[in-house]
Short mmCIF file of C-alpha atoms in Angstrom, two decimals:
data_model
loop_
_atom_site.label_atom_id
_atom_site.label_comp_id
_atom_site.label_asym_id
_atom_site.label_seq_id
_atom_site.Cartn_x
_atom_site.Cartn_y
_atom_site.Cartn_z
CA MET F 766 -57.70 6.10 20.45
CA PRO F 767 -55.91 9.42 20.04
CA GLN F 768 -52.09 7.64 19.07
CA PRO F 769 -53.19 6.42 15.97
CA ALA F 770 -54.73 9.38 14.58
CA ARG F 771 -51.72 11.52 15.79
CA CYS F 772 -49.47 9.10 13.97
CA GLY F 773 -51.42 9.49 10.91
CA ARG F 774 -51.00 12.99 10.84
CA VAL F 775 -47.21 13.37 11.38
CA SER F 776 -47.26 10.87 8.45
CA SER F 777 -49.13 12.29 5.82
CA ILE F 778 -47.55 15.92 7.19
CA LEU F 779 -44.34 13.97 6.42
CA TRP F 780 -45.29 13.02 3.17
CA GLN F 781 -46.55 15.50 1.95
CA PRO F 782 -44.92 16.55 -1.83
CA SER F 783 -44.25 19.90 -0.51
CA VAL F 784 -42.30 18.23 2.69
CA PHE F 785 -40.49 15.85 0.65
CA THR F 786 -39.63 18.40 -2.30
CA LYS F 787 -37.80 20.97 0.70
CA LEU F 788 -35.99 17.90 1.71
CA LEU F 789 -34.54 17.49 -1.55
CA SER F 790 -33.95 20.65 -2.86
CA GLY F 791 -32.38 21.94 0.70
CA ALA F 792 -28.79 21.58 1.73
CA THR F 793 -29.38 19.30 4.08
CA PHE F 794 -29.68 16.89 0.91
CA ARG F 795 -27.55 18.91 -1.34
CA GLU F 796 -24.24 17.86 1.13
CA PRO F 797 -24.26 13.98 0.76
CA LYS F 798 -24.78 14.39 -2.74
CA ILE F 799 -21.74 16.25 -2.97
CA LEU F 800 -20.12 13.96 -0.54
CA ALA F 801 -21.08 10.76 -3.31
CA PHE F 802 -19.70 12.90 -6.32
CA PHE F 803 -16.25 13.45 -3.99
CA ARG F 804 -15.94 9.12 -3.65
CA PHE F 805 -17.03 8.90 -7.22
CA SER F 806 -14.37 11.00 -8.25
CA GLY F 807 -11.67 10.16 -5.92
CA LEU F 808 -12.25 6.34 -6.76
CA LEU F 809 -12.23 7.10 -10.49
CA LEU F 810 -8.95 9.53 -10.31
CA GLY F 811 -7.11 6.76 -8.18
CA TYR F 812 -8.20 3.22 -9.77
CA ALA F 813 -9.06 4.59 -13.47
CA VAL F 814 -6.80 7.66 -14.07
CA LEU F 815 -3.78 6.86 -12.42
CA ARG F 816 -4.00 2.67 -12.10
CA LEU F 817 -3.09 2.53 -8.32
CA ARG F 818 -3.14 -0.66 -7.06
CA HIS F 819 -3.70 0.10 -3.51
CA TRP F 820 -6.60 0.43 -0.98
CA TRP F 821 -5.31 4.01 0.28
CA VAL F 822 -7.45 5.98 -1.67
CA ILE F 823 -10.73 3.89 -0.60
CA ALA F 824 -9.37 4.32 2.37
CA VAL F 825 -9.12 8.13 2.46
CA THR F 826 -12.13 8.75 0.44
CA THR F 827 -14.16 6.36 3.71
CA LEU F 828 -12.62 8.05 6.52
CA VAL F 829 -13.58 11.74 4.98
CA SER F 830 -17.13 10.09 4.38
CA SER F 831 -17.40 9.03 7.64
CA ALA F 832 -16.00 11.56 9.50
CA PHE F 833 -18.08 14.12 7.80
CA LEU F 834 -21.56 12.10 8.04
CA ILE F 835 -20.29 12.11 12.05
CA VAL F 836 -19.94 15.73 12.15
CA LYS F 837 -22.94 16.56 10.05
CA VAL F 838 -25.60 14.21 12.33
CA ILE F 839 -23.82 15.83 15.70
CA LEU F 840 -23.86 19.58 14.88
CA SER F 841 -26.58 19.87 12.55
CA GLU F 842 -30.55 19.21 12.86
CA LEU F 843 -30.73 16.66 10.53
CA LEU F 844 -32.49 14.28 12.77
CA SER F 845 -35.16 16.54 13.81
CA LYS F 846 -36.41 16.47 10.07
CA GLY F 847 -38.19 13.32 10.34
CA ALA F 848 -37.47 9.78 8.42
CA PHE F 849 -35.14 11.27 5.83
CA GLY F 850 -33.43 12.96 8.47
CA TYR F 851 -32.21 9.56 10.18
CA LEU F 852 -32.47 7.71 6.47
CA LEU F 853 -29.73 9.91 4.46
CA PRO F 854 -26.76 9.35 7.07
CA ILE F 855 -27.57 6.08 7.56
CA VAL F 856 -27.48 5.28 3.94
CA SER F 857 -24.47 7.31 3.33
CA PHE F 858 -22.72 5.38 5.85
CA VAL F 859 -23.52 2.13 4.57
CA LEU F 860 -22.60 3.04 1.00
CA ALA F 861 -19.44 4.39 1.68
CA TRP F 862 -18.00 1.09 3.55
CA LEU F 863 -19.70 -0.87 1.41
CA GLU F 864 -17.62 0.55 -1.53
CA THR F 865 -14.40 -0.22 0.87
CA TRP F 866 -15.82 -4.13 1.57
CA PHE F 867 -16.46 -4.32 -2.48
CA LEU F 868 -13.28 -3.10 -3.18
CA ASP F 869 -11.16 -5.14 -1.05
CA PHE F 870 -12.68 -8.20 -1.19
CA LYS F 871 -14.13 -8.41 -4.91
CA VAL F 872 -12.16 -5.63 -7.43
CA LEU F 873 -8.41 -5.66 -6.11
CA PRO F 874 -8.22 -9.86 -5.73
CA GLN F 875 -9.99 -10.35 -9.01
CA GLU F 876 -7.71 -8.11 -10.94
CA ALA F 877 -4.63 -9.40 -9.53
CA GLU F 878 -5.71 -12.85 -10.64
CA GLU F 879 -6.41 -12.17 -13.92
CA GLU F 880 -3.19 -9.98 -13.91
CA ARG F 881 -0.97 -13.48 -13.21
CA TRP F 882 -3.30 -15.67 -15.51
CA TYR F 883 -2.73 -12.88 -18.10
CA LEU F 884 1.27 -12.70 -17.66
CA ALA F 885 1.37 -16.57 -17.43
CA ALA F 886 -0.29 -16.76 -20.73
CA GLN F 887 2.03 -13.88 -22.43
CA ALA F 888 5.08 -15.81 -20.90
CA ALA F 889 3.51 -19.01 -22.41
CA VAL F 890 3.25 -17.39 -26.18
CA ALA F 891 6.51 -16.02 -25.88
CA ARG F 892 8.80 -18.59 -23.96
CA GLY F 893 9.82 -16.05 -22.09
CA PRO F 894 11.98 -16.96 -19.07
CA LEU F 895 10.41 -18.24 -15.68
CA LEU F 896 13.04 -16.72 -13.22
CA PHE F 897 14.13 -13.17 -12.89
CA SER F 898 16.01 -11.14 -15.33
CA SER F 899 19.36 -11.26 -13.84
CA ALA F 900 22.96 -11.43 -14.50
CA LEU F 901 23.24 -14.72 -13.02
CA SER F 902 25.13 -17.43 -14.91
CA GLU F 903 23.60 -20.92 -15.61
CA GLY F 904 26.43 -22.19 -13.58
CA GLN F 905 24.87 -21.00 -10.11
CA PHE F 906 21.67 -23.18 -10.84
CA TYR F 907 22.92 -26.63 -10.41
CA SER F 908 22.61 -29.82 -8.55
CA PRO F 909 26.21 -30.97 -6.61
CA PRO F 910 27.38 -34.18 -6.80
CA GLU F 911 25.71 -34.68 -3.11
CA SER F 912 22.24 -34.18 -4.55
CA PHE F 913 19.56 -36.73 -4.92
CA ALA F 914 18.68 -35.18 -8.37
CA GLY F 915 22.16 -36.00 -9.91
CA SER F 916 22.74 -33.28 -13.03
CA ASP F 917 20.17 -30.64 -14.37
CA ASN F 918 20.97 -32.01 -17.71
CA GLU F 919 19.85 -35.73 -16.47
CA SER F 920 17.07 -37.08 -18.89
CA ASP F 921 13.98 -38.36 -17.96
CA GLU F 922 13.93 -40.94 -21.08
CA GLU F 923 14.25 -44.49 -20.08
CA VAL F 924 18.31 -45.99 -19.91
CA PRO F 925 18.69 -49.56 -19.13
CA GLY F 926 18.64 -50.27 -15.34
CA LYS F 927 16.35 -46.96 -14.80
CA LYS F 928 12.94 -47.01 -13.55
CA SER F 929 10.64 -45.94 -16.52
CA PHE F 930 8.20 -43.07 -15.31
CA SER F 931 4.93 -42.33 -16.82
CA ALA F 932 4.03 -38.97 -18.43
CA GLN F 933 2.46 -37.68 -15.07
CA GLU F 934 5.71 -38.69 -13.00
CA ARG F 935 7.44 -37.22 -15.52
CA GLU F 936 5.42 -33.88 -15.21
CA TYR F 937 5.76 -34.14 -11.43
CA ILE F 938 9.31 -34.10 -11.67
CA ARG F 939 9.70 -31.41 -14.42
CA GLN F 940 7.25 -29.17 -11.77
CA GLY F 941 9.82 -30.37 -8.65
CA ARG F 942 12.46 -29.13 -10.78
CA GLU F 943 10.77 -25.54 -12.09
CA ALA F 944 10.15 -25.09 -8.52
CA THR F 945 13.91 -25.58 -7.31
CA ALA F 946 15.40 -23.31 -10.16
CA VAL F 947 13.19 -20.23 -8.75
CA VAL F 948 13.91 -21.27 -5.03
CA ASP F 949 17.53 -20.93 -6.09
CA GLN F 950 17.11 -17.50 -7.92
CA ILE F 951 14.92 -16.16 -4.89
CA LEU F 952 17.84 -17.53 -2.54
CA ALA F 953 20.26 -15.49 -4.89
CA GLN F 954 18.40 -12.01 -5.03
CA GLU F 955 18.36 -11.82 -0.93
CA GLU F 956 19.68 -7.96 -1.44
CA ASN F 957 16.55 -7.47 -2.59
CA TRP F 958 14.37 -9.29 0.06
CA LYS F 959 11.93 -6.58 1.64
CA PHE F 960 12.34 -6.40 5.71
CA GLU F 961 8.52 -6.86 6.63
CA ARG F 962 8.80 -7.84 10.83
CA SER F 963 10.78 -9.49 13.32
CA ASN F 964 10.15 -11.00 16.63
CA GLU F 965 11.55 -11.19 19.97
CA TYR F 966 13.53 -14.26 19.09
CA GLY F 967 15.60 -13.02 16.26
CA ASP F 968 13.18 -14.33 13.37
CA THR F 969 12.60 -12.00 10.29
CA VAL F 970 10.11 -12.08 7.42
CA TYR F 971 11.15 -10.77 4.27
CA THR F 972 9.03 -10.25 1.18
CA ILE F 973 9.64 -10.42 -2.82
CA GLU F 974 7.64 -9.87 -5.51
CA VAL F 975 8.61 -13.02 -8.16
CA PRO F 976 7.44 -12.30 -11.87
CA PHE F 977 4.10 -14.73 -12.56
CA HIS F 978 3.74 -15.58 -9.03
CA GLY F 979 3.22 -12.46 -6.93
CA LYS F 980 4.27 -11.64 -3.49
CA THR F 981 6.45 -14.32 -1.68
CA PHE F 982 6.97 -14.45 2.21
CA ILE F 983 10.67 -15.25 3.38
CA LEU F 984 11.11 -16.53 7.20
CA LYS F 985 14.72 -16.48 8.09
CA THR F 986 15.66 -17.51 11.53
CA PHE F 987 19.05 -18.91 13.34
CA LEU F 988 19.00 -22.03 15.06
CA PRO F 989 21.12 -23.89 17.47
CA CYS F 990 21.45 -27.31 16.29
CA PRO F 991 23.42 -29.23 13.50
CA ALA F 992 21.63 -28.65 10.21
CA GLU F 993 21.32 -32.27 9.67
CA LEU F 994 18.83 -32.68 12.66
CA VAL F 995 15.96 -29.62 10.81
CA TYR F 996 16.83 -31.93 7.73
CA GLN F 997 15.87 -34.85 9.42
CA GLU F 998 12.56 -32.93 11.29
CA VAL F 999 11.48 -30.68 8.57
CA ILE F 1000 12.55 -31.95 5.06
CA LEU F 1001 12.89 -35.97 5.31
CA GLN F 1002 9.68 -36.61 7.83
CA PRO F 1003 6.86 -34.06 6.97
CA GLU F 1004 4.50 -36.44 7.78
CA ARG F 1005 5.67 -36.38 11.11
CA MET F 1006 5.22 -32.82 11.16
CA VAL F 1007 1.72 -32.72 12.96
CA LEU F 1008 2.83 -34.14 15.94
CA TRP F 1009 4.92 -30.60 16.93
CA ASN F 1010 3.84 -28.16 14.29
CA LYS F 1011 0.50 -26.62 15.29
CA THR F 1012 0.03 -24.77 11.95
CA VAL F 1013 -0.64 -27.82 9.91
CA THR F 1014 -3.28 -30.52 10.91
CA ALA F 1015 -2.54 -33.20 8.47
CA CYS F 1016 0.44 -34.06 6.11
CA GLN F 1017 0.01 -37.23 3.84
CA ILE F 1018 2.52 -38.72 1.12
CA LEU F 1019 0.07 -39.45 -1.58
CA GLN F 1020 3.25 -40.45 -3.96
CA ARG F 1021 6.98 -41.03 -4.33
CA VAL F 1022 7.96 -40.80 -7.71
CA GLU F 1023 11.31 -41.45 -7.39
CA GLU F 1024 14.08 -40.93 -4.58
CA SER F 1025 14.01 -36.85 -5.08
CA THR F 1026 10.50 -36.27 -6.04
CA LEU F 1027 7.13 -36.76 -3.79
CA VAL F 1028 3.63 -35.79 -3.83
CA SER F 1029 2.16 -34.60 -0.48
CA TYR F 1030 -1.36 -33.58 1.02
CA ASP F 1031 -0.88 -30.71 3.70
CA VAL F 1032 -3.75 -29.19 5.70
CA SER F 1033 -3.31 -25.95 7.54
CA SER F 1034 -5.00 -24.98 10.55
CA GLY F 1035 -6.98 -22.01 10.52
CA ALA F 1036 -5.23 -18.35 11.17
CA ALA F 1037 -6.06 -14.75 12.23
CA GLY F 1038 -8.14 -16.09 15.24
CA GLY F 1039 -10.51 -18.42 13.08
CA VAL F 1040 -11.36 -15.53 10.05
CA VAL F 1041 -9.00 -17.58 7.78
CA SER F 1042 -10.23 -21.05 7.78
CA PRO F 1043 -8.07 -24.24 7.14
CA ARG F 1044 -6.83 -24.79 3.89
CA ASP F 1045 -5.43 -27.70 1.93
CA PHE F 1046 -2.94 -28.18 -0.58
CA VAL F 1047 -1.39 -30.98 -2.92
CA ASN F 1048 2.22 -30.10 -3.68
CA VAL F 1049 4.78 -31.68 -5.57
CA ARG F 1050 8.21 -31.78 -3.45
CA ARG F 1051 11.63 -32.04 -4.71
CA ILE F 1052 14.38 -32.98 -2.12
CA GLU F 1053 18.17 -31.83 -2.68
CA ARG F 1054 21.53 -32.42 -0.30
CA ARG F 1055 24.42 -30.09 -1.35
CA ARG F 1056 27.45 -29.45 -0.17
CA ASP F 1057 26.28 -26.38 1.82
CA ARG F 1058 22.53 -26.90 2.61
CA TYR F 1059 19.59 -29.10 2.04
CA LEU F 1060 16.69 -28.34 0.59
CA SER F 1061 13.02 -28.99 -0.02
CA SER F 1062 11.42 -26.79 -3.04
CA GLY F 1063 7.52 -27.50 -4.05
CA ILE F 1064 4.74 -25.88 -5.82
CA ALA F 1065 0.99 -26.65 -6.24
CA THR F 1066 -0.08 -29.78 -8.59
CA THR F 1067 -2.74 -32.13 -8.47
CA HIS F 1068 -3.44 -35.78 -7.87
CA CYS F 1069 -6.00 -38.20 -8.49
CA ALA F 1070 -5.98 -39.39 -5.07
CA LYS F 1071 -6.77 -36.14 -3.13
CA PRO F 1072 -9.63 -34.14 -5.95
CA PRO F 1073 -10.96 -31.03 -4.12
CA THR F 1074 -13.70 -31.32 -1.53
CA HIS F 1075 -16.42 -29.21 0.28
CA LYS F 1076 -14.70 -29.76 3.62
CA TYR F 1077 -11.64 -27.54 2.88
CA VAL F 1078 -11.15 -24.39 0.20
CA ARG F 1079 -8.18 -25.90 -1.86
CA GLY F 1080 -5.01 -23.47 -1.47
CA GLU F 1081 -2.59 -23.60 -4.34
CA ASN F 1082 1.18 -22.60 -3.30
CA GLY F 1083 3.49 -20.99 -6.12
CA PRO F 1084 7.27 -22.09 -5.87
CA GLY F 1085 8.64 -22.31 -2.21
CA GLY F 1086 9.81 -24.87 0.39
CA PHE F 1087 12.36 -25.47 2.97
CA ILE F 1088 16.54 -24.30 2.97
CA VAL F 1089 18.59 -25.37 5.99
CA LEU F 1090 21.94 -23.61 5.71
CA LYS F 1091 24.76 -25.33 7.35
CA SER F 1092 27.44 -23.29 9.00
CA ALA F 1093 31.12 -23.31 7.57
CA SER F 1094 32.28 -22.15 11.01
CA ASN F 1095 30.15 -24.14 13.68
CA PRO F 1096 28.64 -27.45 12.68
CA ARG F 1097 26.23 -27.31 16.13
CA VAL F 1098 24.28 -24.54 14.37
CA CYS F 1099 22.34 -23.49 11.21
CA THR F 1100 19.96 -21.04 9.40
CA PHE F 1101 16.45 -22.00 8.55
CA ILE F 1102 14.82 -20.26 5.40
CA TRP F 1103 11.19 -21.00 4.50
CA ILE F 1104 10.11 -19.70 1.70
CA LEU F 1105 6.24 -19.33 1.06
CA ASN F 1106 4.23 -18.25 -1.78
CA THR F 1107 0.37 -19.12 -1.27
CA ASP F 1108 -2.55 -18.18 -3.18
CA LEU F 1109 -5.46 -19.23 0.09
CA LYS F 1110 -8.51 -18.83 -2.68
CA GLY F 1111 -11.57 -17.29 -1.08
CA ARG F 1112 -12.90 -13.57 -0.70
CA LEU F 1113 -10.14 -12.82 1.71
CA PRO F 1114 -9.01 -8.85 2.06
CA ARG F 1115 -5.08 -9.14 1.21
CA TYR F 1116 -3.71 -7.08 4.03
CA LEU F 1117 -5.63 -9.80 6.44
CA ILE F 1118 -3.79 -12.49 4.32
CA GLN F 1119 -0.58 -11.18 4.76
CA GLN F 1120 -0.50 -10.72 8.34
CA SER F 1121 -1.88 -14.15 8.89
CA LEU F 1122 0.79 -15.27 6.78
CA ALA F 1123 3.64 -13.80 8.69
CA ALA F 1124 2.24 -14.89 11.59
CA THR F 1125 2.08 -18.31 10.80
CA MET F 1126 5.34 -18.45 9.84
CA PHE F 1127 6.60 -16.84 12.94
CA GLU F 1128 4.58 -19.76 14.95
CA PHE F 1129 5.72 -22.06 12.82
CA ALA F 1130 9.65 -21.11 13.71
CA PHE F 1131 8.25 -21.25 17.66
CA HIS F 1132 7.06 -24.58 17.24
CA LEU F 1133 10.23 -25.72 15.33
CA ARG F 1134 12.67 -24.22 18.23
CA GLN F 1135 10.40 -26.06 20.61
CA ARG F 1136 10.68 -29.28 18.55
CA ILE F 1137 14.61 -28.73 18.62
CA GLY F 1138 14.88 -28.23 22.58
CA GLU F 1139 12.66 -31.22 23.06
CA LEU F 1140 15.39 -33.57 21.13
CA GLY F 1141 17.92 -31.82 22.21
CA ALA F 1142 16.77 -32.71 26.06
CA ARG F 1143 16.10 -36.42 25.19
CA ALA F 1144 20.01 -36.62 23.81
#
């Protein structure tokens, strides 16, 4: 029975007030205090004083803290000082990484969301423009004669021989037109697109900051097929996209408001190796056929047939859509553009969302190219 007695003597020695005081007042405990003060000062300077909105500040403080603690454990006699020698570096290390997690998962996403709500509220009060402030004239935002939409000045009021719309249907039409206007302006601002990445197939992903909607991703790719083929497969038959597009698991037309406006329900597949779970979306879409392009623009909306459920996290799409540009010199080729602005909701780090969105766009382009090849082989 000597073992319990020995453990009792060690425990009594360790927890004597004199030993505890030495550990608290010595250099061993002083250095983690200085390290904590460094982290606090760095975060305060970066996010409170300089008002930075990037993760590099927390990354630097976490890297310095982790490196210091590892070196301290290796070079010092910290582990020979009993329980506190083990507990001190572990607690310091965990706290440093908890700060990183909390900032990336909680603080930055919440601030970004609150800022979007604030800007939207300010715009609503001031009745400011929803689009970019640029020198583009109103004539650039037109619906050509081929467009299903007709003229932008077309009224939604009842006229003889024309279908009368309910208040909700008029709201869907308004949302579709606003989304189309934003998409038109994004296309007109191509010189401001920021290159993000490209792949071996020549697909390129760009980004642009859209007022009140945040970062928008843009996929641009060249396709060796007529524009009409992509128009049929992607824009006119969205419910059939699940047959060849592995990035979506469901697509359903909930309501056809008019010839150019419809409400759809979509479920995306998981991304980032399953880290990002499937999301569902309810969107209003507006389809237009123009002289030089086909366009399907959309934005998030609500519909009584598909309320949010516990099965999926309900995502929310900003203005975006699909654009198929005809080639003026060769009718057998076209350019495909996908504009994506989405809020996946949930507590996901921004860098993970951005990586998964770019990967999803590349995957979509791959499946679309495969689909075109299959249709070409059948012809």
